[in-house]
Tab-separated table of C-alpha atoms in Angstrom:
chain	number	residue	atom	x	y	z
A	1	UNK	CA	-20.724	17.683	17.185
A	2	UNK	CA	-18.742	15.836	19.706
A	3	UNK	CA	-16.019	17.820	21.358
A	4	UNK	CA	-14.135	14.764	22.552
A	5	UNK	CA	-12.482	11.848	20.841
A	6	UNK	CA	-11.133	8.471	21.835
A	7	UNK	CA	-7.446	8.350	22.704
A	8	UNK	CA	-5.294	5.261	23.069
A	9	UNK	CA	-1.681	5.307	24.205
A	10	UNK	CA	-0.174	1.899	23.515
A	11	UNK	CA	3.311	0.604	24.216
A	12	UNK	CA	4.712	-2.861	23.467
A	13	UNK	CA	4.243	-3.668	27.172
A	14	UNK	CA	0.738	-2.368	27.805
A	15	UNK	CA	-2.016	0.078	27.024
A	16	UNK	CA	-1.238	2.900	29.413
A	17	UNK	CA	-4.187	5.192	28.599
A	18	UNK	CA	-7.502	4.664	26.892
A	19	UNK	CA	-10.564	6.864	27.036
A	20	UNK	CA	-12.335	10.005	25.822
A	21	UNK	CA	-10.260	13.190	25.797
A	22	UNK	CA	-10.886	16.721	24.663
A	23	UNK	CA	-7.329	17.764	23.922
A	24	UNK	CA	-3.788	16.440	23.815
A	25	UNK	CA	-0.409	18.040	23.197
A	26	UNK	CA	2.359	15.970	21.597
A	27	UNK	CA	5.691	16.701	20.003
A	28	UNK	CA	6.367	15.355	16.541
A	29	UNK	CA	9.575	15.635	14.543
A	30	UNK	CA	8.105	18.879	13.169
A	31	UNK	CA	7.307	20.483	16.497
A	32	UNK	CA	4.614	20.585	19.136
A	33	UNK	CA	1.049	19.951	18.017
A	34	UNK	CA	-2.263	20.041	19.819
A	35	UNK	CA	-5.054	17.711	18.768
A	36	UNK	CA	-8.712	18.655	19.277
A	37	UNK	CA	-11.677	16.624	18.111
A	38	UNK	CA	-12.196	16.632	14.322
A	39	UNK	CA	-8.547	17.189	13.623
A	40	UNK	CA	-7.529	16.219	10.106
A	41	UNK	CA	-6.323	12.636	9.698
A	42	UNK	CA	-2.615	12.588	10.299
A	43	UNK	CA	0.317	10.251	10.671
A	44	UNK	CA	3.585	11.498	12.061
A	45	UNK	CA	6.630	10.167	13.929
A	46	UNK	CA	7.026	11.354	17.511
A	47	UNK	CA	10.253	12.301	19.231
A	48	UNK	CA	10.902	11.589	22.942
A	49	UNK	CA	8.783	14.088	24.855
A	50	UNK	CA	6.168	14.538	27.544
A	51	UNK	CA	2.613	14.188	26.305
A	52	UNK	CA	-0.159	16.148	27.994
A	53	UNK	CA	-3.636	14.679	27.973
A	54	UNK	CA	-6.831	16.535	28.908
A	55	UNK	CA	-9.465	13.867	29.546
A	56	UNK	CA	-13.127	14.627	29.010
A	57	UNK	CA	-13.682	14.930	32.730
A	58	UNK	CA	-11.013	14.501	35.302
A	59	UNK	CA	-7.494	15.536	35.952
A	60	UNK	CA	-4.954	16.431	33.310
A	61	UNK	CA	-2.444	13.650	32.846
A	62	UNK	CA	1.118	13.609	31.618
A	63	UNK	CA	3.251	10.726	30.385
A	64	UNK	CA	6.774	10.437	29.110
A	65	UNK	CA	6.879	9.128	25.567
A	66	UNK	CA	10.098	7.518	24.341
A	67	UNK	CA	9.424	8.175	20.671
A	68	UNK	CA	6.953	6.435	18.392
A	69	UNK	CA	4.090	7.379	16.092
A	70	UNK	CA	0.869	9.334	16.223
A	71	UNK	CA	-2.130	8.471	14.117
A	72	UNK	CA	-5.096	10.821	14.198
A	73	UNK	CA	-8.024	8.899	12.757
A	74	UNK	CA	-11.676	9.508	12.136
A	75	UNK	CA	-12.870	8.982	15.686
A	76	UNK	CA	-9.841	7.502	17.380
A	77	UNK	CA	-6.375	8.850	17.925
A	78	UNK	CA	-3.597	6.410	18.667
A	79	UNK	CA	-0.201	7.083	20.148
A	80	UNK	CA	2.125	4.173	19.446
A	81	UNK	CA	4.885	4.770	21.949
A	82	UNK	CA	8.165	2.873	22.231
A	83	UNK	CA	7.786	3.402	25.959
A	84	UNK	CA	5.475	5.448	28.191
A	85	UNK	CA	5.319	6.162	31.899
A	86	UNK	CA	3.373	8.136	34.441
A	87	UNK	CA	5.343	10.360	36.790
A	88	UNK	CA	4.753	7.922	39.651
A	89	UNK	CA	6.251	5.033	37.679
A	90	UNK	CA	9.542	6.676	36.823
A	91	UNK	CA	12.705	5.204	38.285
A	92	UNK	CA	14.569	8.460	38.981
A	93	UNK	CA	17.899	6.799	39.807
A	94	UNK	CA	17.812	4.808	36.586
A	95	UNK	CA	16.920	7.846	34.510
A	96	UNK	CA	19.773	9.764	36.132
A	97	UNK	CA	22.213	6.968	35.269
A	98	UNK	CA	20.917	6.853	31.699
A	99	UNK	CA	21.392	10.601	31.445
A	100	UNK	CA	25.010	10.354	32.625
A	101	UNK	CA	25.708	7.527	30.202
A	102	UNK	CA	24.233	9.423	27.289
A	103	UNK	CA	26.185	12.548	28.183
A	104	UNK	CA	29.408	10.544	28.275
A	105	UNK	CA	28.749	9.091	24.843
A	106	UNK	CA	27.911	12.494	23.416
A	107	UNK	CA	30.983	14.053	25.061
A	108	UNK	CA	33.372	11.578	23.499
A	109	UNK	CA	34.584	12.407	20.048
A	110	UNK	CA	34.720	9.072	18.326
A	111	UNK	CA	34.144	8.068	14.763
A	112	UNK	CA	31.156	5.839	14.009
A	113	UNK	CA	29.526	6.445	17.374
A	114	UNK	CA	25.788	6.613	17.342
A	115	UNK	CA	25.164	10.255	18.110
A	116	UNK	CA	21.491	10.205	17.167
A	117	UNK	CA	20.772	7.299	19.467
A	118	UNK	CA	22.685	8.859	22.320
A	119	UNK	CA	20.799	12.115	21.889
A	120	UNK	CA	17.477	10.287	21.912
A	121	UNK	CA	18.529	8.420	25.046
A	122	UNK	CA	19.462	11.723	26.647
A	123	UNK	CA	16.132	13.254	25.693
A	124	UNK	CA	14.249	10.276	27.144
A	125	UNK	CA	16.198	10.429	30.399
A	126	UNK	CA	15.692	14.174	30.756
A	127	UNK	CA	11.967	13.857	30.068
A	128	UNK	CA	11.671	11.256	32.794
A	129	UNK	CA	13.553	13.411	35.272
A	130	UNK	CA	11.492	16.437	34.330
A	131	UNK	CA	8.170	14.675	34.706
A	132	UNK	CA	9.182	12.941	37.934
A	133	UNK	CA	10.356	16.268	39.371
A	134	UNK	CA	7.143	18.162	38.813
A	135	UNK	CA	4.668	15.423	39.439
A	136	UNK	CA	3.128	17.415	42.314
A	137	UNK	CA	2.460	20.696	40.527
A	138	UNK	CA	1.557	19.981	36.967
A	139	UNK	CA	1.544	22.899	34.620
A	140	UNK	CA	2.075	22.914	30.964
B	1	UNK	CA	2.931	-59.431	26.754
B	2	UNK	CA	1.612	-62.914	26.653
B	3	UNK	CA	3.706	-65.422	28.512
B	4	UNK	CA	5.779	-62.837	30.324
B	5	UNK	CA	6.370	-63.544	33.940
B	6	UNK	CA	5.465	-61.665	37.067
B	7	UNK	CA	8.877	-60.045	37.300
B	8	UNK	CA	8.676	-58.822	33.743
B	9	UNK	CA	5.346	-57.089	34.422
B	10	UNK	CA	6.696	-55.528	37.608
B	11	UNK	CA	9.628	-54.130	35.679
B	12	UNK	CA	7.342	-52.617	33.067
B	13	UNK	CA	5.138	-50.990	35.667
B	14	UNK	CA	8.180	-49.380	37.226
B	15	UNK	CA	9.361	-48.135	33.848
B	16	UNK	CA	5.997	-46.570	32.996
B	17	UNK	CA	5.887	-44.936	36.435
B	18	UNK	CA	9.277	-43.398	35.807
B	19	UNK	CA	8.185	-42.028	32.471
B	20	UNK	CA	5.040	-40.701	34.055
B	21	UNK	CA	7.063	-38.785	36.604
B	22	UNK	CA	8.912	-37.125	33.758
B	23	UNK	CA	5.767	-36.237	31.823
B	24	UNK	CA	4.194	-34.887	35.012
B	25	UNK	CA	7.211	-32.710	35.700
B	26	UNK	CA	7.238	-31.474	32.112
B	27	UNK	CA	3.588	-30.613	32.379
B	28	UNK	CA	4.195	-28.542	35.487
B	29	UNK	CA	7.128	-26.753	33.876
B	30	UNK	CA	5.131	-26.060	30.713
B	31	UNK	CA	2.229	-24.750	32.801
B	32	UNK	CA	4.501	-22.332	34.634
B	33	UNK	CA	6.127	-21.165	31.409
B	34	UNK	CA	2.732	-20.881	29.749
B	35	UNK	CA	1.511	-18.416	32.357
B	36	UNK	CA	4.435	-16.143	31.632
B	37	UNK	CA	4.374	-16.584	27.859
B	38	UNK	CA	0.619	-15.987	27.764
B	39	UNK	CA	0.767	-12.716	29.653
B	40	UNK	CA	3.654	-11.499	27.505
B	41	UNK	CA	1.784	-12.357	24.319
B	42	UNK	CA	-1.385	-10.660	25.519
B	43	UNK	CA	0.387	-7.506	26.610
B	44	UNK	CA	2.133	-7.138	23.270
B	45	UNK	CA	-1.017	-7.828	21.281
B	46	UNK	CA	-2.638	-4.379	21.445
B	47	UNK	CA	0.468	-2.679	20.124
B	48	UNK	CA	0.948	-5.188	17.317
B	49	UNK	CA	-2.695	-4.916	16.267
B	50	UNK	CA	-2.556	-1.122	16.227
B	51	UNK	CA	0.654	-0.913	14.235
B	52	UNK	CA	-0.713	-3.438	11.758
B	53	UNK	CA	-3.872	-1.461	11.125
B	54	UNK	CA	-2.143	1.907	11.110
B	55	UNK	CA	0.453	0.707	8.624
B	56	UNK	CA	-2.213	-0.791	6.395
B	57	UNK	CA	-4.190	2.435	6.408
B	58	UNK	CA	-1.060	4.475	5.823
B	59	UNK	CA	0.100	2.505	2.784
B	60	UNK	CA	-3.284	2.837	1.121
B	61	UNK	CA	-2.881	6.622	1.250
B	62	UNK	CA	0.694	6.957	0.214
B	63	UNK	CA	3.127	5.006	-1.896
B	64	UNK	CA	6.631	5.224	-3.220
B	65	UNK	CA	8.676	3.366	-0.682
B	66	UNK	CA	10.911	0.439	-1.735
B	67	UNK	CA	9.251	-1.739	0.923
B	68	UNK	CA	5.898	-1.282	-0.802
B	69	UNK	CA	7.029	-2.514	-4.228
B	70	UNK	CA	4.482	-4.757	-5.880
B	71	UNK	CA	6.552	-6.912	-8.198
B	72	UNK	CA	5.232	-8.870	-11.155
B	73	UNK	CA	7.255	-12.071	-11.060
B	74	UNK	CA	6.715	-13.288	-7.595
B	75	UNK	CA	9.017	-15.404	-5.511
B	76	UNK	CA	7.349	-15.810	-2.174
B	77	UNK	CA	9.189	-16.156	1.095
B	78	UNK	CA	7.551	-17.717	4.121
B	79	UNK	CA	8.604	-16.859	7.628
B	80	UNK	CA	7.671	-19.989	9.580
B	81	UNK	CA	7.778	-19.907	13.365
B	82	UNK	CA	8.313	-23.287	15.032
B	83	UNK	CA	9.864	-24.415	18.293
B	84	UNK	CA	13.344	-25.773	18.780
B	85	UNK	CA	12.162	-28.508	21.117
B	86	UNK	CA	9.758	-31.330	20.544
B	87	UNK	CA	7.363	-33.085	22.897
B	88	UNK	CA	4.797	-30.403	22.267
B	89	UNK	CA	2.099	-32.629	20.798
B	90	UNK	CA	0.901	-31.602	17.361
B	91	UNK	CA	2.228	-28.038	17.702
B	92	UNK	CA	5.079	-28.191	15.182
B	93	UNK	CA	3.344	-30.644	12.853
B	94	UNK	CA	0.338	-28.321	12.598
B	95	UNK	CA	2.194	-25.167	11.698
B	96	UNK	CA	4.499	-26.991	9.297
B	97	UNK	CA	1.667	-28.740	7.506
B	98	UNK	CA	-0.166	-25.433	7.294
B	99	UNK	CA	2.890	-23.632	5.917
B	100	UNK	CA	3.578	-26.428	3.428
B	101	UNK	CA	0.040	-26.149	2.050
B	102	UNK	CA	0.299	-22.347	1.787
B	103	UNK	CA	3.558	-22.768	-0.100
B	104	UNK	CA	2.049	-25.243	-2.521
B	105	UNK	CA	-0.716	-22.784	-3.265
B	106	UNK	CA	1.745	-19.943	-3.587
B	107	UNK	CA	2.698	-20.429	-7.202
B	108	UNK	CA	5.301	-18.174	-8.751
B	109	UNK	CA	8.945	-19.072	-8.654
B	110	UNK	CA	9.991	-21.705	-6.146
B	111	UNK	CA	9.143	-20.339	-2.715
B	112	UNK	CA	11.657	-20.333	0.112
B	113	UNK	CA	11.500	-20.032	3.859
B	114	UNK	CA	12.918	-18.064	6.730
B	115	UNK	CA	12.971	-20.838	9.306
B	116	UNK	CA	12.573	-19.781	12.925
B	117	UNK	CA	13.170	-22.710	15.284
B	118	UNK	CA	15.038	-25.958	14.766
B	119	UNK	CA	11.952	-28.077	14.009
B	120	UNK	CA	11.044	-25.933	11.026
B	121	UNK	CA	14.608	-25.782	9.774
B	122	UNK	CA	14.917	-29.590	9.867
B	123	UNK	CA	11.554	-30.075	8.178
B	124	UNK	CA	12.313	-27.823	5.214
B	125	UNK	CA	15.898	-29.017	4.936
B	126	UNK	CA	14.638	-32.571	4.689
B	127	UNK	CA	12.149	-31.638	1.975
B	128	UNK	CA	14.754	-29.667	0.047
B	129	UNK	CA	12.826	-26.410	0.296
B	130	UNK	CA	15.212	-23.489	-0.190
B	131	UNK	CA	15.999	-21.800	3.119
B	132	UNK	CA	16.862	-18.109	2.882
B	133	UNK	CA	17.964	-17.946	6.456
B	134	UNK	CA	17.531	-19.880	9.675
B	135	UNK	CA	17.132	-18.502	13.180
B	136	UNK	CA	17.729	-21.004	15.946
B	137	UNK	CA	17.967	-20.665	19.691
B	138	UNK	CA	15.116	-18.239	20.313
B	139	UNK	CA	14.681	-19.653	23.822
B	140	UNK	CA	11.702	-19.546	26.134
B	141	UNK	CA	11.476	-15.779	26.271
B	142	UNK	CA	11.830	-14.181	22.854
B	143	UNK	CA	13.286	-10.684	23.038
B	144	UNK	CA	12.571	-7.684	20.876
B	145	UNK	CA	16.235	-7.699	19.985
B	146	UNK	CA	15.917	-11.163	18.426
B	147	UNK	CA	12.899	-10.000	16.462
B	148	UNK	CA	14.890	-7.027	15.193
B	149	UNK	CA	17.671	-9.295	13.962
B	150	UNK	CA	15.159	-11.460	12.086
B	151	UNK	CA	13.368	-8.417	10.681
B	152	UNK	CA	16.664	-6.989	9.519
B	153	UNK	CA	17.412	-10.094	7.433
B	154	UNK	CA	13.913	-10.203	5.982
B	155	UNK	CA	14.078	-6.544	4.979
B	156	UNK	CA	17.478	-7.092	3.399
B	157	UNK	CA	16.252	-10.042	1.326
B	158	UNK	CA	13.243	-8.060	0.191
B	159	UNK	CA	15.189	-4.949	-0.735
B	160	UNK	CA	17.791	-6.992	-2.618
B	161	UNK	CA	15.000	-8.602	-4.662
B	162	UNK	CA	15.841	-12.097	-3.449
B	163	UNK	CA	12.238	-12.391	-2.415
B	164	UNK	CA	9.249	-10.451	-3.771
B	165	UNK	CA	6.617	-11.219	-1.159
B	166	UNK	CA	7.008	-12.180	2.467
B	167	UNK	CA	4.350	-14.158	4.320
B	168	UNK	CA	4.414	-14.664	8.053
B	169	UNK	CA	3.161	-18.062	9.269
B	170	UNK	CA	2.870	-18.627	12.990
B	171	UNK	CA	0.584	-20.083	15.627
B	172	UNK	CA	-1.941	-17.664	17.089
B	173	UNK	CA	-2.640	-18.252	20.746
B	174	UNK	CA	-6.338	-18.057	21.686
B	175	UNK	CA	-6.453	-19.871	25.016
B	176	UNK	CA	-4.546	-22.789	26.532
B	177	UNK	CA	-6.679	-25.292	24.613
B	178	UNK	CA	-7.073	-23.397	21.358
B	179	UNK	CA	-4.358	-22.073	19.099
B	180	UNK	CA	-4.216	-22.217	15.376
B	181	UNK	CA	-1.781	-21.791	12.553
B	182	UNK	CA	-2.319	-18.720	10.416
B	183	UNK	CA	-0.456	-16.450	8.059
B	184	UNK	CA	-0.691	-13.045	6.441
B	185	UNK	CA	1.311	-11.043	3.946
B	186	UNK	CA	3.972	-9.049	5.743
B	187	UNK	CA	5.539	-7.408	2.695
B	188	UNK	CA	4.486	-5.623	0.645
B	189	UNK	CA	2.021	-4.347	3.233
B	190	UNK	CA	-1.559	-5.339	2.579
B	191	UNK	CA	-4.200	-2.662	2.184
B	192	UNK	CA	-7.127	-2.520	4.586
B	193	UNK	CA	-10.657	-3.565	3.811
B	194	UNK	CA	-12.490	-0.832	1.928
B	195	UNK	CA	-15.170	-0.467	4.606
B	196	UNK	CA	-12.750	0.850	7.221
B	197	UNK	CA	-14.299	4.208	8.286
B	198	UNK	CA	-10.898	5.901	8.291
B	199	UNK	CA	-10.586	5.215	4.587
B	200	UNK	CA	-13.133	7.827	3.632
B	201	UNK	CA	-10.896	10.821	4.182
B	202	UNK	CA	-7.346	11.423	3.139
B	203	UNK	CA	-4.340	11.361	5.403
B	204	UNK	CA	-1.719	13.957	5.987
B	205	UNK	CA	1.797	12.655	6.464
B	206	UNK	CA	4.101	14.882	8.435
B	207	UNK	CA	6.708	15.841	7.424
B	208	UNK	CA	6.112	13.682	4.304
B	209	UNK	CA	5.317	10.101	3.299
B	210	UNK	CA	8.952	9.147	2.779
B	211	UNK	CA	10.013	10.158	6.272
B	212	UNK	CA	7.048	8.472	7.893
B	213	UNK	CA	7.503	5.233	5.941
B	214	UNK	CA	11.242	5.184	6.566
B	215	UNK	CA	10.547	4.918	10.310
B	216	UNK	CA	7.215	3.141	10.280
B	217	UNK	CA	7.737	0.245	7.860
B	218	UNK	CA	10.837	-1.360	9.400
B	219	UNK	CA	9.299	-0.903	12.832
B	220	UNK	CA	6.107	-2.567	11.601
B	221	UNK	CA	8.071	-5.634	10.459
B	222	UNK	CA	9.963	-5.824	13.752
B	223	UNK	CA	6.876	-5.542	15.899
B	224	UNK	CA	4.898	-8.135	13.949
B	225	UNK	CA	7.776	-10.608	14.008
B	226	UNK	CA	8.074	-10.027	17.744
B	227	UNK	CA	4.375	-10.552	18.217
B	228	UNK	CA	4.469	-13.747	16.118
B	229	UNK	CA	7.323	-15.057	18.274
B	230	UNK	CA	5.364	-14.375	21.463
B	231	UNK	CA	2.093	-15.844	20.176
B	232	UNK	CA	3.901	-18.946	18.929
B	233	UNK	CA	5.788	-19.379	22.177
B	234	UNK	CA	2.586	-19.233	24.218
B	235	UNK	CA	0.960	-21.744	21.854
B	236	UNK	CA	3.975	-24.024	22.129
B	237	UNK	CA	3.879	-24.065	25.921
B	238	UNK	CA	0.128	-24.648	25.874
B	239	UNK	CA	0.502	-27.509	23.389
B	240	UNK	CA	3.260	-29.047	25.463
B	241	UNK	CA	1.224	-28.775	28.631
B	242	UNK	CA	-1.749	-30.488	26.986
B	243	UNK	CA	0.440	-33.185	25.435
B	244	UNK	CA	2.173	-33.932	28.724
B	245	UNK	CA	-1.137	-33.980	30.557
B	246	UNK	CA	-2.571	-36.599	28.238
B	247	UNK	CA	0.701	-38.541	28.354
B	248	UNK	CA	0.430	-38.652	32.154
B	249	UNK	CA	-3.184	-39.799	31.892
B	250	UNK	CA	-2.251	-42.488	29.390
B	251	UNK	CA	0.444	-43.686	31.753
B	252	UNK	CA	-2.158	-43.915	34.534
B	253	UNK	CA	-4.336	-46.097	32.344
B	254	UNK	CA	-1.383	-48.242	31.310
B	255	UNK	CA	-0.359	-48.720	34.927
B	256	UNK	CA	-3.894	-49.615	35.944
B	257	UNK	CA	-4.074	-52.344	33.316
B	258	UNK	CA	-0.669	-53.717	34.111
B	259	UNK	CA	-1.387	-53.873	37.834
B	260	UNK	CA	-4.513	-55.843	36.998
B	261	UNK	CA	-2.480	-58.182	34.831
B	262	UNK	CA	0.166	-58.557	37.507
B	263	UNK	CA	-2.446	-59.491	40.100
B	264	UNK	CA	-3.974	-62.002	37.744
B	265	UNK	CA	-0.612	-63.571	37.031
B	266	UNK	CA	0.173	-63.731	40.742
B	267	UNK	CA	-3.204	-65.293	41.487
B	268	UNK	CA	-2.691	-67.807	38.694
B	269	UNK	CA	0.704	-68.730	40.074
B	270	UNK	CA	-0.702	-69.220	43.586
B	271	UNK	CA	-3.579	-71.318	42.312
B	272	UNK	CA	-1.199	-73.422	40.318
B	273	UNK	CA	1.023	-73.988	43.330
B	274	UNK	CA	-1.912	-75.003	45.501
B	275	UNK	CA	-3.148	-77.327	42.799
B	276	UNK	CA	0.276	-78.896	42.642
B	277	UNK	CA	0.445	-79.254	46.411
B	278	UNK	CA	-2.988	-80.765	46.579
B	279	UNK	CA	-2.334	-83.185	43.773
B	280	UNK	CA	1.006	-84.051	45.377
B	281	UNK	CA	-0.683	-84.760	48.718
B	282	UNK	CA	-3.353	-86.718	46.907
B	283	UNK	CA	-0.723	-88.911	45.304
B	284	UNK	CA	0.845	-89.715	48.671
B	285	UNK	CA	-2.371	-91.112	50.104
């Protein structure tokens, strides 16, 4: 039995990761889940988080995921991400600005403001800052 | 052009040269835009393909969402992607002819269209095909935001039972010389072929099918509309580039022939003058 499976992380802009992996950790709306080979077939929405990927051989990788979907299939697992970045690709200044903006929106008490969207934006910004900050010493 | 004088031919040559300069410039512009449009279309393709297959697999394992309703009496809606500008060779004619044939085959109650692009709007307006909604001014670089707005209207029409099936007709870009019109059923989502290996086992939806479909299905429509816009835009630029290239070549050929004719006319005039001179001198002897 194979102990690895094929993982694809796709965003509307590009395919950021594709290859055999032994394990990944993602966060769905229901909580954090780890996927090993021969996981049951699953479809679930993902919330903004940092995904951890353990490739078959090679270094552990982490990406920010700005929400999306996870499909665990027979032999292939696909992460459909709204956006995804490596630590080295993150624009820290931009993420910091986005965080401030989101905090302002959340702080204001206004009717019909989009609290869910602001919270998602905040989560995305904080994930980016977190991943960019610890890009040198990666621990999970 | 028989009987026209030397000056007349000169004027025509100049006019064709002017036109040729325009077609050459348009070709260059289209080529530059094509490069961009092509890379955008290709980058978005993987995502669109994945969401299409995931959604198809998902709907075969779970039902009960309003967007998956299979209705008996069918009024089909066709989303037809065209350009807003002409001079793109057979690009618009091809997709419109293709869509018109699909609509004739459609059957059911009188089908209508969601017209994207001015060319398509004008075509269906002229033929008195009902237009649910028109979307003009997409521009050279379609944005995801525009696709969302279109998707929103399509979803609304479907949920309000104004349309029972939605087909997406657009031009798939293969390479700068090949692109063809095609369509598929957008709503209700089509089920995958039975030989898909993932179909053998069941799926688990977390937290449940309703929650997954609530997020996934509208997103699926948005992404596929977006992808259709990008593919069509790349095809349009490619078609325009090819059309302008052949127009420039035709102009070359036209100029070549007219220069030949001009030289002949000039030679004829000179010969005639000499003949006159000679005969005049002859008469004086």
